[in-house]
């Protein structure tokens, strides 16, 4: 049972599918195939959303192209996490004006997290007249209705009202891969880390019902998917908004019992809510739950963590890593870190370096603090000059690269079970270890989608080289 009513009714979802059919009929009045181009920025949540948008577009009768010039509909699914990400999108939206001049009937849409930010929507309204439709993540389920509105009215449509967010089940989906699938288990975020824009654009935490998730995964397993990644900004708080009495560890255990040759992954875990129960479940299901944890630490200084409103200390984080490694010694650990949070001193940065050296992550996603409008951190005094932050950032990269390279070298001579997931160039396959490390090997593309034993022969900072065993 959901405590608050944020569920979109099946009737409303059915109405959207009817809108798809109406659009299809309209488009079929003119000869020729209609094509849509989706450009996705940001995190896996956006990738998953784009798979639903593609599902809608397919139902409307659109084929898919990666070339915006030949597209009848262009959709940019955007990310607002850092300023740089936004600048890139503005550049790309601006460039679309030329294609629109050649093809005035082209429909250009901007959606995703940027679209939910009022200043962005205002800027598009004023300065990017060639954009026809702007809608935020809360309106994704209404995409068909909004497109129909654009087609029928010939006017620009903006749907960016603020909301705590909704849950819509039963949206069509067109997955990009037949091997790997994303499954959102919750949406939104309640944590309000002081640097982060996500809670403002994605609304409050909403968990999907366990039964819906179980059914989706059973279906994916039956279709032969080999890897299923559970998504949420903080999967560890799954279920807190429901009255079904199942937390994330309980859900994961239930999903691990579903028969089939698939591995479960999940991201992102928040250290403040990661539990020993979760680690126990991971250790108890080694053939179903991948031995990989992405646990962003953000900073090695408890003072900075508190200023970030992260809700844990350096010691708590290190304690979690120790507890996990005790249960799963082979676990692959990855993390996110921010350099140059406002007020971070040189000593505090050194604490971040020392945490990295203590834990020895397999890989790190590294970011320089980017002020986000409307977040508390944007207003904090930020005395450290850019050049010093940049120098710290470079030092951190060097330290981590050395660790990643060393960890990778330790694979040489071992044999790893890998999922072959693609062909990079003729005869060269890409694969992933159970811990999600990238492997390249020679082989025939008929192996794509299968699990193989691979003997690791060489290693670099970023990848492993291997041979079929
Ligand atoms: N929900 C996830 C993170 C999602 S954002 C979590 O809490 O772990 C992905 C990463 O982007 C964050 O972990 C953080 O390291 C980085 N990030 C978020 N906001 C940022 C900002 N304003 N400047 C720099 N990096 C940021
Ligand atoms: Fe952002 Fe923090 Fe929420 Fe992650 S947990 S999405 S960093 S506010
Ligand atoms: Fe970006 Fe939105 Fe994801 S801001 S990181 S796309 S939730």
Short mmCIF file of C-alpha atoms and ligand atoms in Angstrom, two decimals:
data_model
loop_
_atom_site.label_atom_id
_atom_site.label_comp_id
_atom_site.label_asym_id
_atom_site.label_seq_id
_atom_site.Cartn_x
_atom_site.Cartn_y
_atom_site.Cartn_z
CA UNK A 1 0.00 0.00 0.00
CA UNK A 2 1.21 3.44 -0.86
CA UNK A 3 0.95 6.02 1.93
CA UNK A 4 0.44 8.93 -0.44
CA UNK A 5 -1.45 8.73 -3.67
CA UNK A 6 1.14 9.41 -6.36
CA UNK A 7 0.15 6.47 -8.56
CA UNK A 8 -1.10 7.26 -12.04
CA UNK A 9 -4.24 5.23 -12.73
CA UNK A 10 -4.26 2.51 -15.43
CA UNK A 11 -7.01 4.50 -17.20
CA UNK A 12 -4.74 7.53 -17.49
CA UNK A 13 -1.91 5.38 -18.84
CA UNK A 14 -4.34 3.80 -21.33
CA UNK A 15 -5.32 7.31 -22.48
CA UNK A 16 -1.68 8.00 -23.31
CA UNK A 17 -1.56 4.86 -25.45
CA UNK A 18 -4.67 6.09 -27.26
CA UNK A 19 -2.84 9.36 -27.94
CA UNK A 20 0.00 7.30 -29.47
CA UNK A 21 -2.49 5.63 -31.78
CA UNK A 22 -4.00 8.99 -32.78
CA UNK A 23 -0.53 10.32 -33.58
CA UNK A 24 0.19 7.23 -35.65
CA UNK A 25 -2.98 7.76 -37.69
CA UNK A 26 -2.06 11.41 -38.29
CA UNK A 27 1.46 10.50 -39.39
CA UNK A 28 0.24 7.73 -41.69
CA UNK A 29 -1.78 10.28 -43.66
CA UNK A 30 1.48 11.38 -45.26
CA UNK A 31 3.61 8.85 -47.16
CA UNK A 32 7.02 7.76 -45.93
CA UNK A 33 8.47 6.52 -42.65
CA UNK A 34 8.76 8.93 -39.72
CA UNK A 35 12.02 8.91 -37.76
CA UNK A 36 12.86 10.04 -34.22
CA UNK A 37 16.26 10.79 -32.71
CA UNK A 38 16.75 10.59 -28.92
CA UNK A 39 19.85 12.06 -27.34
CA UNK A 40 20.26 10.98 -23.70
CA UNK A 41 22.50 12.76 -21.17
CA UNK A 42 23.23 12.00 -17.52
CA UNK A 43 22.69 8.94 -15.40
CA UNK A 44 21.14 5.51 -15.89
CA UNK A 45 17.82 6.86 -14.65
CA UNK A 46 17.71 9.00 -17.77
CA UNK A 47 18.74 6.01 -19.90
CA UNK A 48 15.83 4.09 -18.40
CA UNK A 49 13.45 7.00 -19.02
CA UNK A 50 14.60 7.20 -22.65
CA UNK A 51 13.72 3.53 -23.09
CA UNK A 52 10.14 4.42 -22.12
CA UNK A 53 10.14 7.44 -24.44
CA UNK A 54 11.37 5.14 -27.22
CA UNK A 55 8.55 2.74 -26.31
CA UNK A 56 6.02 5.53 -26.76
CA UNK A 57 7.63 6.68 -30.03
CA UNK A 58 7.57 3.14 -31.44
CA UNK A 59 3.89 2.91 -30.62
CA UNK A 60 3.38 6.26 -32.41
CA UNK A 61 4.97 4.67 -35.49
CA UNK A 62 8.36 6.36 -35.39
CA UNK A 63 11.49 4.53 -36.46
CA UNK A 64 14.78 5.35 -34.75
CA UNK A 65 17.74 7.29 -36.16
CA UNK A 66 20.88 8.62 -34.55
CA UNK A 67 21.10 11.49 -37.06
CA UNK A 68 19.05 14.52 -35.98
CA UNK A 69 19.22 15.90 -39.54
CA UNK A 70 17.03 13.16 -40.93
CA UNK A 71 14.71 13.02 -37.90
CA UNK A 72 11.11 14.22 -37.91
CA UNK A 73 11.23 14.37 -34.12
CA UNK A 74 14.28 15.19 -32.00
CA UNK A 75 14.23 14.60 -28.26
CA UNK A 76 16.97 15.69 -25.87
CA UNK A 77 16.69 13.96 -22.49
CA UNK A 78 18.88 16.21 -20.37
CA UNK A 79 20.91 16.20 -17.15
CA UNK A 80 21.31 19.11 -14.70
CA UNK A 81 23.88 17.63 -12.33
CA UNK A 82 26.77 19.98 -13.23
CA UNK A 83 27.02 23.25 -15.10
CA UNK A 84 29.21 21.72 -17.76
CA UNK A 85 26.49 19.15 -18.57
CA UNK A 86 23.98 21.96 -19.02
CA UNK A 87 26.26 24.04 -21.25
CA UNK A 88 26.71 21.07 -23.54
CA UNK A 89 22.96 20.65 -23.89
CA UNK A 90 22.43 24.36 -24.61
CA UNK A 91 25.11 24.13 -27.31
CA UNK A 92 23.42 21.12 -28.88
CA UNK A 93 19.91 22.61 -28.66
CA UNK A 94 21.22 25.78 -30.33
CA UNK A 95 22.77 23.79 -33.16
CA UNK A 96 19.41 22.16 -33.97
CA UNK A 97 18.16 25.47 -35.40
CA UNK A 98 19.86 24.73 -38.75
CA UNK A 99 18.08 21.39 -39.22
CA UNK A 100 14.77 23.01 -38.31
CA UNK A 101 15.31 25.68 -40.99
CA UNK A 102 15.74 22.93 -43.59
CA UNK A 103 12.78 20.97 -42.19
CA UNK A 104 10.29 23.35 -40.53
CA UNK A 105 7.98 20.44 -39.68
CA UNK A 106 10.59 18.87 -37.45
CA UNK A 107 9.44 18.66 -33.81
CA UNK A 108 12.13 19.47 -31.25
CA UNK A 109 11.61 18.46 -27.62
CA UNK A 110 13.72 19.06 -24.52
CA UNK A 111 12.91 16.90 -21.49
CA UNK A 112 14.69 15.48 -18.44
CA UNK A 113 16.17 17.13 -15.38
CA UNK A 114 17.24 20.43 -16.98
CA UNK A 115 13.75 20.99 -18.31
CA UNK A 116 12.44 20.88 -14.75
CA UNK A 117 14.57 23.89 -13.77
CA UNK A 118 12.57 27.11 -14.14
CA UNK A 119 15.51 29.24 -15.38
CA UNK A 120 16.26 26.68 -18.10
CA UNK A 121 12.66 26.51 -19.29
CA UNK A 122 12.54 30.33 -19.35
CA UNK A 123 15.74 30.55 -21.36
CA UNK A 124 14.43 28.04 -23.90
CA UNK A 125 11.15 29.92 -24.13
CA UNK A 126 12.94 33.19 -24.87
CA UNK A 127 16.07 32.28 -26.79
CA UNK A 128 15.42 28.91 -28.43
CA UNK A 129 12.26 29.53 -30.43
CA UNK A 130 12.82 26.42 -32.51
CA UNK A 131 12.08 24.16 -29.51
CA UNK A 132 8.45 22.98 -29.66
CA UNK A 133 8.04 21.01 -26.45
CA UNK A 134 9.63 21.23 -22.99
CA UNK A 135 8.62 18.85 -20.20
CA UNK A 136 10.17 17.73 -16.93
CA UNK A 137 10.58 14.17 -15.57
CA UNK A 138 7.22 14.34 -13.76
CA UNK A 139 5.46 14.65 -17.10
CA UNK A 140 7.23 11.82 -18.90
CA UNK A 141 4.18 9.55 -18.71
CA UNK A 142 2.18 12.26 -20.55
CA UNK A 143 4.63 12.49 -23.48
CA UNK A 144 2.10 11.22 -26.11
CA UNK A 145 -0.57 13.70 -25.02
CA UNK A 146 1.96 16.55 -25.17
CA UNK A 147 3.15 15.62 -28.67
CA UNK A 148 -0.45 15.42 -29.83
CA UNK A 149 -1.01 18.89 -28.40
CA UNK A 150 1.97 20.23 -30.37
CA UNK A 151 0.73 18.57 -33.58
CA UNK A 152 -2.87 19.74 -33.18
CA UNK A 153 -2.23 23.29 -31.99
CA UNK A 154 0.95 24.04 -33.92
CA UNK A 155 1.99 25.96 -30.78
CA UNK A 156 4.89 25.52 -28.39
CA UNK A 157 4.07 23.50 -25.25
CA UNK A 158 5.77 23.90 -21.85
CA UNK A 159 4.89 21.45 -19.05
CA UNK A 160 7.31 22.02 -16.22
CA UNK A 161 5.12 22.56 -13.14
CA UNK A 162 6.75 21.52 -9.88
CA UNK A 163 5.59 18.28 -8.31
CA UNK A 164 6.59 15.79 -5.64
CA UNK A 165 6.47 13.22 -8.41
CA UNK A 166 4.33 10.33 -9.54
CA UNK A 167 4.61 6.63 -10.34
CA UNK A 168 3.25 5.34 -13.62
CA UNK A 169 3.18 1.57 -14.20
CA UNK A 170 2.61 -0.07 -17.55
CA UNK A 171 4.36 2.45 -19.81
CA UNK A 172 5.64 0.90 -23.02
CA UNK A 173 9.38 0.24 -23.15
CA UNK A 174 11.82 -0.26 -26.01
CA UNK A 175 15.07 -1.47 -24.47
CA UNK A 176 18.38 -0.58 -26.09
CA UNK A 177 20.00 -3.93 -25.32
CA UNK A 178 18.78 -7.50 -25.31
CA UNK A 179 21.39 -8.47 -22.72
CA UNK A 180 21.29 -5.77 -20.08
CA UNK A 181 18.18 -4.10 -18.66
CA UNK A 182 17.53 -1.17 -16.32
CA UNK A 183 14.71 -1.45 -13.83
CA UNK A 184 13.79 1.57 -11.73
CA UNK A 185 12.70 0.45 -8.29
CA UNK A 186 12.22 3.96 -6.93
CA UNK A 187 12.21 7.54 -8.09
CA UNK A 188 13.23 10.87 -6.59
CA UNK A 189 15.40 11.69 -3.61
CA UNK A 190 14.77 13.01 -0.08
CA UNK A 191 18.36 13.53 0.95
CA UNK A 192 19.05 17.09 -0.14
CA UNK A 193 22.83 16.83 -0.15
CA UNK A 194 23.69 20.52 -0.11
CA UNK A 195 25.46 20.50 -3.51
CA UNK A 196 22.88 18.45 -5.41
CA UNK A 197 20.09 19.50 -7.79
CA UNK A 198 18.45 16.06 -8.07
CA UNK A 199 15.86 16.40 -5.25
CA UNK A 200 14.66 19.66 -6.82
CA UNK A 201 14.13 18.20 -10.28
CA UNK A 202 13.17 14.60 -9.50
CA UNK A 203 10.80 15.12 -6.56
CA UNK A 204 10.41 13.06 -3.38
CA UNK A 205 11.24 9.39 -2.94
CA UNK A 206 8.60 7.05 -4.34
CA UNK A 207 9.09 3.28 -4.34
CA UNK A 208 7.44 0.97 -6.84
CA UNK A 209 5.44 -1.86 -5.35
CA UNK A 210 7.47 -5.05 -4.86
CA UNK A 211 4.99 -7.13 -6.88
CA UNK A 212 5.37 -4.91 -9.96
CA UNK A 213 9.16 -5.12 -9.70
CA UNK A 214 9.13 -8.90 -9.24
CA UNK A 215 6.89 -9.33 -12.28
CA UNK A 216 9.10 -7.12 -14.44
CA UNK A 217 12.20 -9.08 -13.47
CA UNK A 218 10.51 -12.43 -14.02
CA UNK A 219 9.61 -11.23 -17.50
CA UNK A 220 13.16 -10.02 -18.23
CA UNK A 221 14.58 -13.33 -16.98
CA UNK A 222 12.16 -15.21 -19.25
CA UNK A 223 13.26 -13.04 -22.19
CA UNK A 224 16.87 -14.07 -21.55
CA UNK A 225 18.30 -10.83 -20.11
CA UNK A 226 21.64 -11.58 -18.48
CA UNK A 227 22.09 -8.52 -16.29
CA UNK A 228 19.43 -6.49 -14.56
CA UNK A 229 20.39 -3.26 -12.82
CA UNK A 230 18.01 -1.94 -10.18
CA UNK A 231 17.95 1.84 -10.25
CA UNK A 232 17.25 4.56 -7.72
CA UNK A 233 19.06 7.63 -6.40
CA UNK A 234 19.28 5.85 -3.06
CA UNK A 235 18.16 2.24 -3.43
CA UNK A 236 18.88 1.65 0.26
CA UNK A 237 15.83 3.66 1.23
CA UNK A 238 13.58 1.49 -0.96
CA UNK A 239 10.20 0.83 0.65
CA UNK A 240 10.33 3.49 3.35
CA UNK A 241 7.33 5.20 1.75
CA UNK A 242 5.33 1.98 1.46
CA UNK A 243 3.48 -0.11 3.98
CA UNK A 244 4.48 -3.45 2.46
CA UNK A 245 7.16 -4.13 5.11
CA UNK A 246 9.95 -4.90 2.65
CA UNK A 247 13.22 -2.97 2.73
CA UNK A 248 15.88 -2.99 0.01
CA UNK A 249 17.74 -5.99 1.42
CA UNK A 250 14.45 -7.89 1.60
CA UNK A 251 13.53 -6.94 -1.97
CA UNK A 252 16.96 -7.93 -3.29
CA UNK A 253 16.71 -11.30 -1.55
CA UNK A 254 13.27 -11.88 -3.03
CA UNK A 255 14.56 -10.97 -6.53
CA UNK A 256 17.61 -13.22 -6.14
CA UNK A 257 15.24 -16.17 -5.69
CA UNK A 258 13.73 -15.70 -9.16
CA UNK A 259 15.01 -18.55 -11.36
CA UNK A 260 17.09 -17.75 -14.44
CA UNK A 261 20.64 -17.13 -15.64
CA UNK A 262 20.83 -13.44 -14.75
CA UNK A 263 22.82 -11.24 -12.39
CA UNK A 264 21.37 -8.42 -10.34
CA UNK A 265 23.19 -5.14 -9.94
CA UNK A 266 21.97 -2.01 -8.20
CA UNK A 267 22.80 1.65 -7.95
CA UNK A 268 23.12 3.99 -6.23
CA UNK A 269 23.62 3.01 -2.60
CA UNK A 270 23.83 5.75 0.00
CA UNK A 271 26.26 5.03 2.86
CA UNK A 272 23.91 6.49 5.45
CA UNK A 273 21.31 3.78 4.66
CA UNK A 274 23.55 0.85 3.66
CA UNK A 275 22.94 -2.00 6.09
CA UNK A 276 24.78 -5.13 7.20
CA UNK A 277 21.60 -6.96 6.23
CA UNK A 278 22.18 -5.83 2.63
CA UNK A 279 25.78 -7.08 2.72
CA UNK A 280 24.59 -10.42 4.16
CA UNK A 281 22.11 -10.79 1.30
CA UNK A 282 24.85 -10.02 -1.26
CA UNK A 283 27.15 -12.60 0.30
CA UNK A 284 24.39 -15.23 0.49
CA UNK A 285 23.54 -15.02 -3.23
CA UNK A 286 26.87 -14.96 -5.09
CA UNK A 287 25.42 -16.54 -8.24
CA UNK A 288 22.61 -14.01 -8.54
CA UNK A 289 23.87 -10.72 -7.07
CA UNK A 290 27.00 -9.33 -8.72
CA UNK A 291 29.88 -8.83 -6.26
CA UNK A 292 30.05 -5.09 -6.90
CA UNK A 293 29.08 -2.15 -4.74
CA UNK A 294 28.98 1.44 -5.93
CA UNK A 295 29.04 3.40 -2.68
CA UNK A 296 29.71 7.12 -3.22
CA UNK A 297 31.72 8.63 -0.35
CA UNK A 298 32.02 12.21 -1.76
CA UNK A 299 34.62 13.32 0.81
CA UNK A 300 37.05 11.79 3.29
CA UNK A 301 36.54 14.59 5.81
CA UNK A 302 33.75 14.27 8.39
CA UNK A 303 33.52 18.08 8.58
CA UNK A 304 32.93 18.34 4.82
CA UNK A 305 30.52 15.38 4.86
CA UNK A 306 28.48 17.20 7.46
CA UNK A 307 28.52 20.42 5.38
CA UNK A 308 27.34 18.29 2.46
CA UNK A 309 24.48 16.94 4.63
CA UNK A 310 25.51 13.38 3.81
CA UNK A 311 24.48 11.96 7.19
CA UNK A 312 27.58 9.79 7.88
CA UNK A 313 31.16 10.28 8.99
CA UNK A 314 34.48 9.12 7.53
CA UNK A 315 34.63 6.46 10.26
CA UNK A 316 31.15 5.17 9.50
CA UNK A 317 32.04 4.86 5.81
CA UNK A 318 35.27 2.99 6.55
CA UNK A 319 33.34 0.72 8.94
CA UNK A 320 30.89 -0.19 6.17
CA UNK A 321 33.70 -1.09 3.78
CA UNK A 322 35.33 -3.27 6.43
CA UNK A 323 32.04 -5.04 7.18
CA UNK A 324 31.38 -5.67 3.50
CA UNK A 325 34.87 -6.99 2.76
CA UNK A 326 34.61 -9.34 5.74
CA UNK A 327 31.55 -10.93 4.14
CA UNK A 328 32.59 -10.64 0.46
CA UNK A 329 36.39 -10.40 0.20
CA UNK A 330 36.28 -10.36 -3.63
CA UNK A 331 33.85 -7.44 -3.84
CA UNK A 332 34.62 -4.77 -6.45
CA UNK A 333 34.21 -1.30 -4.97
CA UNK A 334 33.54 1.88 -6.91
CA UNK A 335 32.62 5.32 -5.67
CA UNK A 336 32.00 9.00 -6.43
CA UNK A 337 34.05 11.86 -5.01
CA UNK A 338 33.75 15.64 -5.18
CA UNK A 339 36.87 17.82 -5.05
CA UNK A 340 36.62 21.48 -4.05
CA UNK A 341 33.37 21.58 -2.11
CA UNK A 342 33.01 25.19 -0.84
CA UNK A 343 35.19 25.70 2.21
CA UNK A 344 37.11 22.43 1.77
CA UNK A 345 40.60 23.12 3.12
CA UNK A 346 43.84 21.60 1.87
CA UNK A 347 43.95 19.38 4.99
CA UNK A 348 40.42 18.18 4.30
CA UNK A 349 41.34 17.35 0.72
CA UNK A 350 44.28 15.33 2.08
CA UNK A 351 41.73 13.36 4.15
CA UNK A 352 39.93 12.49 0.91
CA UNK A 353 43.22 11.27 -0.58
CA UNK A 354 43.95 9.21 2.50
CA UNK A 355 40.48 7.61 2.38
CA UNK A 356 41.11 6.64 -1.25
CA UNK A 357 44.45 5.13 -0.27
CA UNK A 358 42.92 3.28 2.68
CA UNK A 359 39.97 1.78 0.79
CA UNK A 360 41.68 1.26 -2.58
CA UNK A 361 38.61 1.49 -4.81
CA UNK A 362 38.69 -0.43 -8.09
CA UNK A 363 37.51 2.71 -9.90
CA UNK A 364 36.30 6.20 -9.01
CA UNK A 365 34.01 8.73 -10.66
CA UNK A 366 35.66 12.04 -9.90
CA UNK A 367 34.03 15.48 -10.00
CA UNK A 368 35.01 19.07 -9.28
CA UNK A 369 32.31 20.88 -7.33
CA UNK A 370 29.91 22.72 -9.61
CA UNK A 371 27.61 25.29 -7.98
CA UNK A 372 23.94 24.56 -8.72
CA UNK A 373 21.42 27.38 -8.57
CA UNK A 374 19.04 27.08 -5.63
CA UNK A 375 21.10 24.58 -3.61
CA UNK A 376 22.50 25.55 -0.18
CA UNK A 377 26.15 24.93 -1.25
CA UNK A 378 25.87 27.55 -3.99
CA UNK A 379 25.71 30.22 -1.28
CA UNK A 380 28.61 28.98 0.86
CA UNK A 381 31.89 30.93 0.92
CA UNK A 382 34.28 29.27 -1.53
CA UNK A 383 37.74 30.76 -0.98
CA UNK A 384 39.93 28.13 -2.67
CA UNK A 385 41.03 29.36 -6.12
CA UNK A 386 40.03 27.28 -9.16
CA UNK A 387 43.66 26.48 -9.99
CA UNK A 388 44.20 24.92 -6.56
CA UNK A 389 41.07 22.79 -6.91
CA UNK A 390 42.24 21.73 -10.35
CA UNK A 391 45.69 20.81 -8.97
CA UNK A 392 44.08 18.75 -6.19
CA UNK A 393 41.84 17.07 -8.72
CA UNK A 394 44.86 16.07 -10.86
CA UNK A 395 46.65 14.71 -7.80
CA UNK A 396 43.62 12.65 -6.87
CA UNK A 397 43.43 11.22 -10.40
CA UNK A 398 47.08 10.19 -10.25
CA UNK A 399 46.60 8.44 -6.91
CA UNK A 400 43.48 6.60 -8.10
CA UNK A 401 44.95 5.67 -11.49
CA UNK A 402 47.88 4.03 -9.78
CA UNK A 403 45.49 2.06 -7.54
CA UNK A 404 43.23 1.06 -10.47
CA UNK A 405 46.25 -0.06 -12.52
CA UNK A 406 47.63 -2.07 -9.60
CA UNK A 407 44.27 -3.73 -8.94
CA UNK A 408 43.93 -4.57 -12.61
CA UNK A 409 47.44 -6.08 -12.74
CA UNK A 410 46.40 -8.50 -10.00
CA UNK A 411 43.93 -10.06 -12.47
CA UNK A 412 46.72 -11.16 -14.84
CA UNK A 413 46.92 -14.95 -14.95
CA UNK A 414 43.51 -15.44 -13.34
CA UNK A 415 40.40 -16.75 -15.09
CA UNK A 416 37.19 -14.73 -14.74
CA UNK A 417 33.62 -15.54 -15.65
CA UNK A 418 32.62 -12.73 -18.03
CA UNK A 419 29.49 -11.65 -19.83
CA UNK A 420 30.35 -10.92 -23.46
CA UNK A 421 28.35 -7.79 -24.19
CA UNK A 422 29.44 -6.43 -27.55
CA UNK A 423 31.75 -6.36 -30.54
CA UNK A 424 34.02 -3.30 -30.50
CA UNK A 425 35.56 -3.92 -33.92
CA UNK A 426 35.46 -7.02 -36.12
CA UNK A 427 36.83 -9.92 -34.07
CA UNK A 428 37.34 -7.86 -30.87
CA UNK A 429 34.72 -8.43 -28.20
CA UNK A 430 33.99 -6.49 -25.04
CA UNK A 431 33.00 -8.22 -21.85
CA UNK A 432 32.43 -7.50 -18.17
CA UNK A 433 33.66 -9.46 -15.18
CA UNK A 434 31.19 -10.28 -12.43
CA UNK A 435 32.53 -7.20 -10.65
CA UNK A 436 31.84 -5.09 -13.78
CA UNK A 437 35.47 -4.58 -14.91
CA UNK A 438 35.83 -4.08 -18.68
CA UNK A 439 37.61 -6.87 -20.60
CA UNK A 440 38.61 -6.97 -24.29
CA UNK A 441 39.23 -10.28 -26.02
CA UNK A 442 39.44 -11.86 -29.47
CA UNK A 443 36.40 -13.84 -30.46
CA UNK A 444 33.48 -14.26 -32.79
CA UNK A 445 30.47 -12.00 -32.38
CA UNK A 446 28.21 -15.04 -32.09
CA UNK A 447 29.46 -15.15 -28.48
CA UNK A 448 27.81 -11.82 -27.63
CA UNK A 449 25.23 -12.39 -24.91
CA UNK A 450 26.92 -15.49 -23.49
CA UNK A 451 28.97 -15.99 -20.33
CA UNK A 452 32.48 -17.31 -20.88
CA UNK A 453 35.56 -18.11 -18.82
CA UNK A 454 38.23 -15.59 -19.84
CA UNK A 455 41.91 -15.81 -18.93
CA UNK A 456 43.32 -12.35 -18.24
CA UNK A 457 46.63 -11.76 -20.03
CA UNK A 458 47.24 -8.00 -19.78
CA UNK A 459 45.92 -5.01 -17.84
CA UNK A 460 45.81 -1.22 -18.00
CA UNK A 461 44.27 1.44 -15.76
CA UNK A 462 40.92 1.24 -17.51
CA UNK A 463 40.57 -2.28 -18.88
CA UNK A 464 41.75 -5.88 -18.92
CA UNK A 465 42.83 -7.92 -21.94
CA UNK A 466 42.02 -11.61 -22.09
CA UNK A 467 41.59 -14.80 -24.07
CA UNK A 468 38.80 -17.33 -24.12
CA UNK A 469 39.81 -20.09 -21.73
N1 LIG B 1 22.26 9.60 -5.80
C1 LIG B 1 23.62 9.36 -5.99
C2 LIG B 1 24.33 10.38 -6.82
C3 LIG B 1 23.73 10.92 -8.06
S1 LIG B 1 24.62 12.21 -8.80
C4 LIG B 1 24.28 9.36 -4.62
O1 LIG B 1 23.85 10.01 -3.71
O2 LIG B 1 25.29 8.72 -4.50
C5 LIG B 1 26.16 11.43 -9.23
C6 LIG B 1 27.34 12.10 -8.62
O3 LIG B 1 27.51 13.40 -9.15
C7 LIG B 1 27.30 12.31 -7.13
O4 LIG B 1 27.61 11.15 -6.42
C8 LIG B 1 28.32 13.39 -6.92
O5 LIG B 1 29.60 12.86 -6.72
C9 LIG B 1 28.28 14.15 -8.23
N2 LIG B 1 27.65 15.47 -8.07
C10 LIG B 1 26.36 15.74 -7.76
N3 LIG B 1 26.16 17.07 -7.69
C11 LIG B 1 27.35 17.67 -7.96
C12 LIG B 1 27.80 19.02 -8.02
N4 LIG B 1 26.97 20.03 -7.79
N5 LIG B 1 29.10 19.24 -8.34
C13 LIG B 1 29.95 18.22 -8.58
N6 LIG B 1 29.57 16.93 -8.52
C14 LIG B 1 28.29 16.65 -8.22
FE1 LIG B 2 21.86 14.04 -4.84
FE2 LIG B 2 22.43 13.31 -2.41
FE3 LIG B 2 20.12 12.57 -3.50
FE4 LIG B 2 22.38 11.51 -4.36
S1 LIG B 2 21.51 11.28 -2.31
S2 LIG B 2 20.71 12.29 -5.61
S3 LIG B 2 23.80 13.18 -4.18
S4 LIG B 2 20.74 14.65 -2.98
FE1 LIG B 3 21.50 14.11 -14.19
FE2 LIG B 3 18.99 13.95 -13.53
FE3 LIG B 3 20.50 11.81 -13.45
S1 LIG B 3 20.35 15.61 -13.02
S2 LIG B 3 22.53 12.61 -13.01
S3 LIG B 3 19.99 12.92 -15.25
S4 LIG B 3 18.81 12.30 -12.10
#
